Short mmCIF file of C-alpha atoms in Angstrom, two decimals:
data_model
loop_
_atom_site.label_atom_id
_atom_site.label_comp_id
_atom_site.label_asym_id
_atom_site.label_seq_id
_atom_site.Cartn_x
_atom_site.Cartn_y
_atom_site.Cartn_z
CA UNK A 1 36.10 -51.00 -0.93
CA UNK A 2 38.60 -51.71 1.96
CA UNK A 3 39.38 -49.01 4.58
CA UNK A 4 42.52 -48.89 6.01
CA UNK A 5 42.85 -48.45 10.07
CA UNK A 6 43.67 -44.51 10.93
CA UNK A 7 46.13 -45.99 13.58
CA UNK A 8 48.50 -48.39 14.16
CA UNK A 9 46.66 -50.94 15.85
CA UNK A 10 49.62 -53.45 15.86
CA UNK A 11 47.90 -55.60 13.33
CA UNK A 12 49.32 -59.16 12.52
CA UNK A 13 49.74 -60.50 9.11
CA UNK A 14 46.57 -62.51 9.37
CA UNK A 15 44.79 -59.49 10.80
CA UNK A 16 46.18 -57.19 8.06
CA UNK A 17 45.22 -59.91 5.39
CA UNK A 18 41.53 -59.85 6.80
CA UNK A 19 41.14 -56.29 6.70
CA UNK A 20 41.61 -55.98 3.24
CA UNK A 21 39.79 -58.71 2.31
CA UNK A 22 42.73 -60.90 0.91
CA UNK A 23 41.30 -64.49 0.62
CA UNK A 24 44.22 -66.22 -0.69
CA UNK A 25 46.43 -64.71 1.57
CA UNK A 26 44.29 -65.50 4.62
CA UNK A 27 43.55 -69.14 3.41
CA UNK A 28 47.62 -69.34 2.93
CA UNK A 29 48.27 -68.43 6.62
CA UNK A 30 45.46 -70.36 8.02
CA UNK A 31 46.95 -73.46 6.31
CA UNK A 32 50.27 -72.52 7.86
CA UNK A 33 49.06 -72.27 11.37
CA UNK A 34 48.02 -68.82 12.16
CA UNK A 35 46.18 -68.31 15.14
CA UNK A 36 42.33 -67.24 13.80
CA UNK A 37 42.07 -65.77 17.50
CA UNK A 38 45.33 -63.71 17.20
CA UNK A 39 44.73 -60.32 19.09
CA UNK A 40 45.99 -56.56 18.04
CA UNK A 41 47.18 -53.97 20.32
CA UNK A 42 43.16 -53.14 21.20
CA UNK A 43 42.19 -56.75 21.56
CA UNK A 44 40.77 -57.32 18.18
CA UNK A 45 40.69 -60.52 16.08
CA UNK A 46 41.14 -60.99 12.66
CA UNK A 47 37.32 -61.53 11.95
CA UNK A 48 36.71 -57.99 13.73
CA UNK A 49 38.34 -56.41 10.88
CA UNK A 50 36.90 -58.63 8.20
CA UNK A 51 33.34 -57.85 9.54
CA UNK A 52 33.75 -54.25 9.83
CA UNK A 53 34.54 -54.21 5.93
CA UNK A 54 32.07 -56.85 5.12
CA UNK A 55 34.76 -59.38 3.47
CA UNK A 56 32.22 -62.69 3.92
CA UNK A 57 34.57 -65.12 2.40
CA UNK A 58 37.34 -64.27 4.61
CA UNK A 59 34.93 -64.24 7.50
CA UNK A 60 34.16 -67.98 6.23
CA UNK A 61 37.47 -69.03 6.16
CA UNK A 62 38.31 -67.66 10.07
CA UNK A 63 35.12 -69.25 11.44
CA UNK A 64 35.98 -72.61 9.54
CA UNK A 65 39.29 -72.34 11.95
CA UNK A 66 37.47 -71.58 14.70
CA UNK A 67 37.48 -67.98 15.24
CA UNK A 68 35.60 -66.32 18.25
CA UNK A 69 32.60 -64.16 17.16
CA UNK A 70 31.74 -62.94 20.43
CA UNK A 71 35.06 -61.56 21.65
CA UNK A 72 35.01 -57.83 22.54
CA UNK A 73 37.80 -55.41 22.14
CA UNK A 74 38.94 -53.42 25.00
CA UNK A 75 36.04 -50.95 24.42
CA UNK A 76 33.64 -54.15 24.18
CA UNK A 77 33.11 -53.76 20.40
CA UNK A 78 32.30 -57.02 18.87
CA UNK A 79 32.34 -58.25 15.21
CA UNK A 80 28.56 -58.09 15.03
CA UNK A 81 28.72 -54.35 16.26
CA UNK A 82 31.20 -53.07 14.10
CA UNK A 83 29.36 -55.08 10.89
CA UNK A 84 26.36 -53.49 12.39
CA UNK A 85 27.79 -49.81 12.33
CA UNK A 86 29.17 -50.19 8.88
CA UNK A 87 26.15 -51.46 7.36
CA UNK A 88 27.29 -54.71 6.41
CA UNK A 89 24.22 -56.51 5.93
CA UNK A 90 25.90 -59.81 4.68
CA UNK A 91 28.44 -59.95 7.48
CA UNK A 92 25.69 -59.46 9.95
CA UNK A 93 23.55 -62.17 8.35
CA UNK A 94 26.54 -64.57 8.64
CA UNK A 95 27.77 -63.77 12.32
CA UNK A 96 24.08 -64.00 13.22
CA UNK A 97 23.72 -67.60 11.82
CA UNK A 98 27.02 -68.49 13.17
CA UNK A 99 26.04 -67.98 16.72
CA UNK A 100 26.93 -64.31 17.36
CA UNK A 101 25.08 -62.55 20.67
CA UNK A 102 22.51 -60.19 18.93
CA UNK A 103 22.10 -58.43 22.08
CA UNK A 104 25.43 -57.50 23.01
CA UNK A 105 26.41 -55.40 26.22
CA UNK A 106 26.70 -52.75 28.12
CA UNK A 107 26.41 -49.12 25.30
CA UNK A 108 27.95 -51.92 22.61
CA UNK A 109 24.50 -52.85 21.51
CA UNK A 110 24.06 -53.83 17.87
CA UNK A 111 20.80 -52.80 17.58
CA UNK A 112 21.52 -49.42 18.95
CA UNK A 113 24.43 -48.45 16.52
CA UNK A 114 22.49 -49.60 13.50
CA UNK A 115 19.89 -47.38 14.26
CA UNK A 116 22.03 -44.65 15.10
CA UNK A 117 23.63 -45.19 11.73
CA UNK A 118 20.44 -44.97 9.86
CA UNK A 119 21.26 -48.83 8.91
CA UNK A 120 17.34 -49.99 8.87
CA UNK A 121 18.12 -53.19 7.14
CA UNK A 122 20.67 -54.20 9.40
CA UNK A 123 17.94 -52.97 12.31
CA UNK A 124 15.65 -55.31 11.02
CA UNK A 125 17.66 -58.64 10.36
CA UNK A 126 18.76 -58.08 14.10
CA UNK A 127 15.01 -57.97 15.40
CA UNK A 128 14.41 -60.44 13.14
CA UNK A 129 17.28 -62.89 14.87
CA UNK A 130 15.67 -62.19 18.52
CA UNK A 131 17.48 -58.74 19.33
CA UNK A 132 15.26 -57.55 22.56
CA UNK A 133 12.98 -54.54 21.92
CA UNK A 134 13.04 -53.76 25.26
CA UNK A 135 17.11 -53.88 26.11
CA UNK A 136 18.24 -50.51 27.79
CA UNK A 137 21.83 -49.27 27.37
CA UNK A 138 23.81 -47.53 29.96
CA UNK A 139 21.94 -44.59 29.91
CA UNK A 140 18.73 -46.42 30.57
CA UNK A 141 17.60 -45.75 27.07
CA UNK A 142 15.52 -48.47 24.68
CA UNK A 143 15.87 -48.58 20.99
CA UNK A 144 12.50 -47.20 20.53
CA UNK A 145 13.39 -44.07 21.91
CA UNK A 146 16.88 -43.86 20.06
CA UNK A 147 14.50 -44.51 16.70
CA UNK A 148 12.35 -41.39 17.59
CA UNK A 149 15.75 -39.40 18.45
CA UNK A 150 17.10 -40.45 14.91
CA UNK A 151 13.81 -40.30 12.79
CA UNK A 152 13.76 -44.01 11.97
CA UNK A 153 10.09 -44.57 11.30
CA UNK A 154 10.52 -48.10 9.72
CA UNK A 155 12.45 -49.21 12.75
CA UNK A 156 10.09 -47.48 15.30
CA UNK A 157 7.35 -49.42 13.62
CA UNK A 158 8.97 -52.53 13.72
CA UNK A 159 10.11 -51.89 17.36
CA UNK A 160 6.49 -51.61 18.17
CA UNK A 161 5.69 -54.51 16.40
CA UNK A 162 8.07 -56.72 18.68
CA UNK A 163 6.65 -55.41 21.72
CA UNK A 164 8.40 -52.40 22.86
CA UNK A 165 7.05 -50.04 25.41
CA UNK A 166 5.35 -47.07 23.83
CA UNK A 167 5.79 -45.16 27.08
CA UNK A 168 9.67 -45.30 27.10
CA UNK A 169 11.58 -42.43 28.38
CA UNK A 170 14.86 -40.94 27.82
CA UNK A 171 17.49 -40.38 30.71
CA UNK A 172 15.95 -37.05 30.57
CA UNK A 173 12.44 -38.15 31.04
CA UNK A 174 11.26 -37.41 28.13
CA UNK A 175 8.94 -39.44 25.86
CA UNK A 176 9.39 -40.33 22.38
CA UNK A 177 6.21 -38.19 21.28
CA UNK A 178 7.80 -34.99 21.99
CA UNK A 179 10.85 -36.57 20.70
CA UNK A 180 9.41 -37.23 17.34
CA UNK A 181 7.54 -33.74 17.19
CA UNK A 182 10.81 -31.97 18.22
CA UNK A 183 12.50 -33.38 15.04
CA UNK A 184 9.59 -33.18 12.67
CA UNK A 185 9.04 -36.66 12.31
CA UNK A 186 5.64 -37.02 11.03
CA UNK A 187 5.59 -40.77 10.45
CA UNK A 188 6.48 -41.36 14.16
CA UNK A 189 3.91 -38.69 15.53
CA UNK A 190 1.13 -40.49 13.23
CA UNK A 191 2.13 -44.14 14.27
CA UNK A 192 2.14 -42.95 17.97
CA UNK A 193 -1.47 -41.02 17.65
CA UNK A 194 -2.81 -44.08 15.76
CA UNK A 195 -2.72 -46.18 18.92
CA UNK A 196 -4.44 -43.97 20.92
CA UNK A 197 -2.06 -43.54 23.94
CA UNK A 198 -2.60 -42.38 27.55
CA UNK A 199 -2.08 -38.39 26.82
CA UNK A 200 -0.42 -38.44 30.28
CA UNK A 201 1.88 -41.22 29.72
CA UNK A 202 2.66 -40.36 26.05
CA UNK A 203 3.30 -36.44 27.65
CA UNK A 204 0.89 -34.93 24.72
CA UNK A 205 0.66 -31.48 26.55
CA UNK A 206 4.68 -31.38 26.69
CA UNK A 207 4.69 -32.23 22.85
CA UNK A 208 2.33 -29.58 22.12
CA UNK A 209 3.92 -27.22 24.15
CA UNK A 210 7.33 -27.78 22.41
CA UNK A 211 5.91 -27.78 18.57
CA UNK A 212 3.87 -24.79 19.52
CA UNK A 213 7.22 -22.94 20.86
CA UNK A 214 9.12 -24.33 17.82
CA UNK A 215 6.52 -22.63 15.30
CA UNK A 216 5.70 -19.63 17.19
CA UNK A 217 9.36 -18.58 17.78
CA UNK A 218 11.60 -20.01 15.25
CA UNK A 219 11.79 -19.36 11.26
CA UNK A 220 11.76 -22.57 9.97
CA UNK A 221 11.18 -22.97 6.01
CA UNK A 222 10.57 -25.78 3.69
CA UNK A 223 9.74 -29.48 4.06
CA UNK A 224 10.60 -29.23 7.92
CA UNK A 225 7.93 -26.28 8.45
CA UNK A 226 5.41 -28.05 6.48
CA UNK A 227 5.97 -31.32 8.38
CA UNK A 228 5.88 -29.41 11.93
CA UNK A 229 2.63 -27.44 10.86
CA UNK A 230 1.16 -31.19 10.03
CA UNK A 231 2.39 -32.21 13.73
CA UNK A 232 0.86 -29.30 15.35
CA UNK A 233 -2.31 -29.46 13.53
CA UNK A 234 -2.32 -33.60 14.78
CA UNK A 235 -0.92 -32.89 18.34
CA UNK A 236 -4.22 -30.12 19.08
CA UNK A 237 -6.53 -32.31 17.26
CA UNK A 238 -5.74 -35.20 19.52
CA UNK A 239 -5.83 -32.94 22.60
CA UNK A 240 -8.64 -31.62 21.77
CA UNK A 241 -10.49 -35.03 21.41
CA UNK A 242 -9.04 -35.56 24.92
CA UNK A 243 -10.89 -32.70 26.44
CA UNK A 244 -8.22 -29.82 26.25
CA UNK A 245 -10.38 -26.66 25.87
CA UNK A 246 -7.80 -24.59 24.23
CA UNK A 247 -6.52 -27.00 21.64
CA UNK A 248 -10.36 -27.65 20.61
CA UNK A 249 -10.77 -23.64 20.41
CA UNK A 250 -7.28 -24.11 18.22
CA UNK A 251 -8.44 -26.96 16.24
CA UNK A 252 -11.77 -25.08 15.20
CA UNK A 253 -9.88 -22.05 14.07
CA UNK A 254 -7.66 -24.31 11.99
CA UNK A 255 -10.53 -25.87 10.07
CA UNK A 256 -12.16 -22.73 9.51
CA UNK A 257 -9.08 -21.33 8.19
CA UNK A 258 -9.19 -24.21 5.91
CA UNK A 259 -12.47 -23.93 4.57
CA UNK A 260 -11.76 -20.29 3.46
CA UNK A 261 -8.64 -21.57 1.56
CA UNK A 262 -10.72 -24.15 -0.03
#
């Protein structure tokens, strides 16, 4: 479904036709000599607008006529970045196969925007096409931390398989374990602990304290409460195995309660 721009970007005839996916009009304009790289008011090209809305056939026509695919607008957004943001997987595949820069630059990183918009398929395509799992944005954060923040376990696992550093930190110094625990993402917590991480580097104590605080002070009901309870048990059990007496005592009490319930 086509999406009309909310503001006047000064789109010319070719960009307007590309934005709405009008293959016939785009073909006609190109044959008449229209420049495939003509710029609008914010330095966006026709292929940018076609990519945003997933108009692959229009994109092919533009590419055949020499459309530049790595040109960013005045904020740095490239056709690949906007296609990733809008979950336009076929457009992403076409751009990548045509030589688009998979990593982007600055804060305009295709992989990051895909994670932020829950576009798992797009993120996986980017990773499988060579996206750097260790690339950092201007805030010095990596895709792995972003996947923990946005609770994307599929992407988190894929990043680990690609060699992402498990001990990466946010710009505020927080690790992926406390981040995932706070957000009640049981799957990511399980993935992290399954790798038997160093408890200091993974900030185990910080994660334990934060989850305990949430469970003790907040009234959370439903699925989130259940997940947090399981996370709390997992963290204390792991902490106990690593020599923490308080967690060991708590884990023993938990096992006793479980036996009584059975």
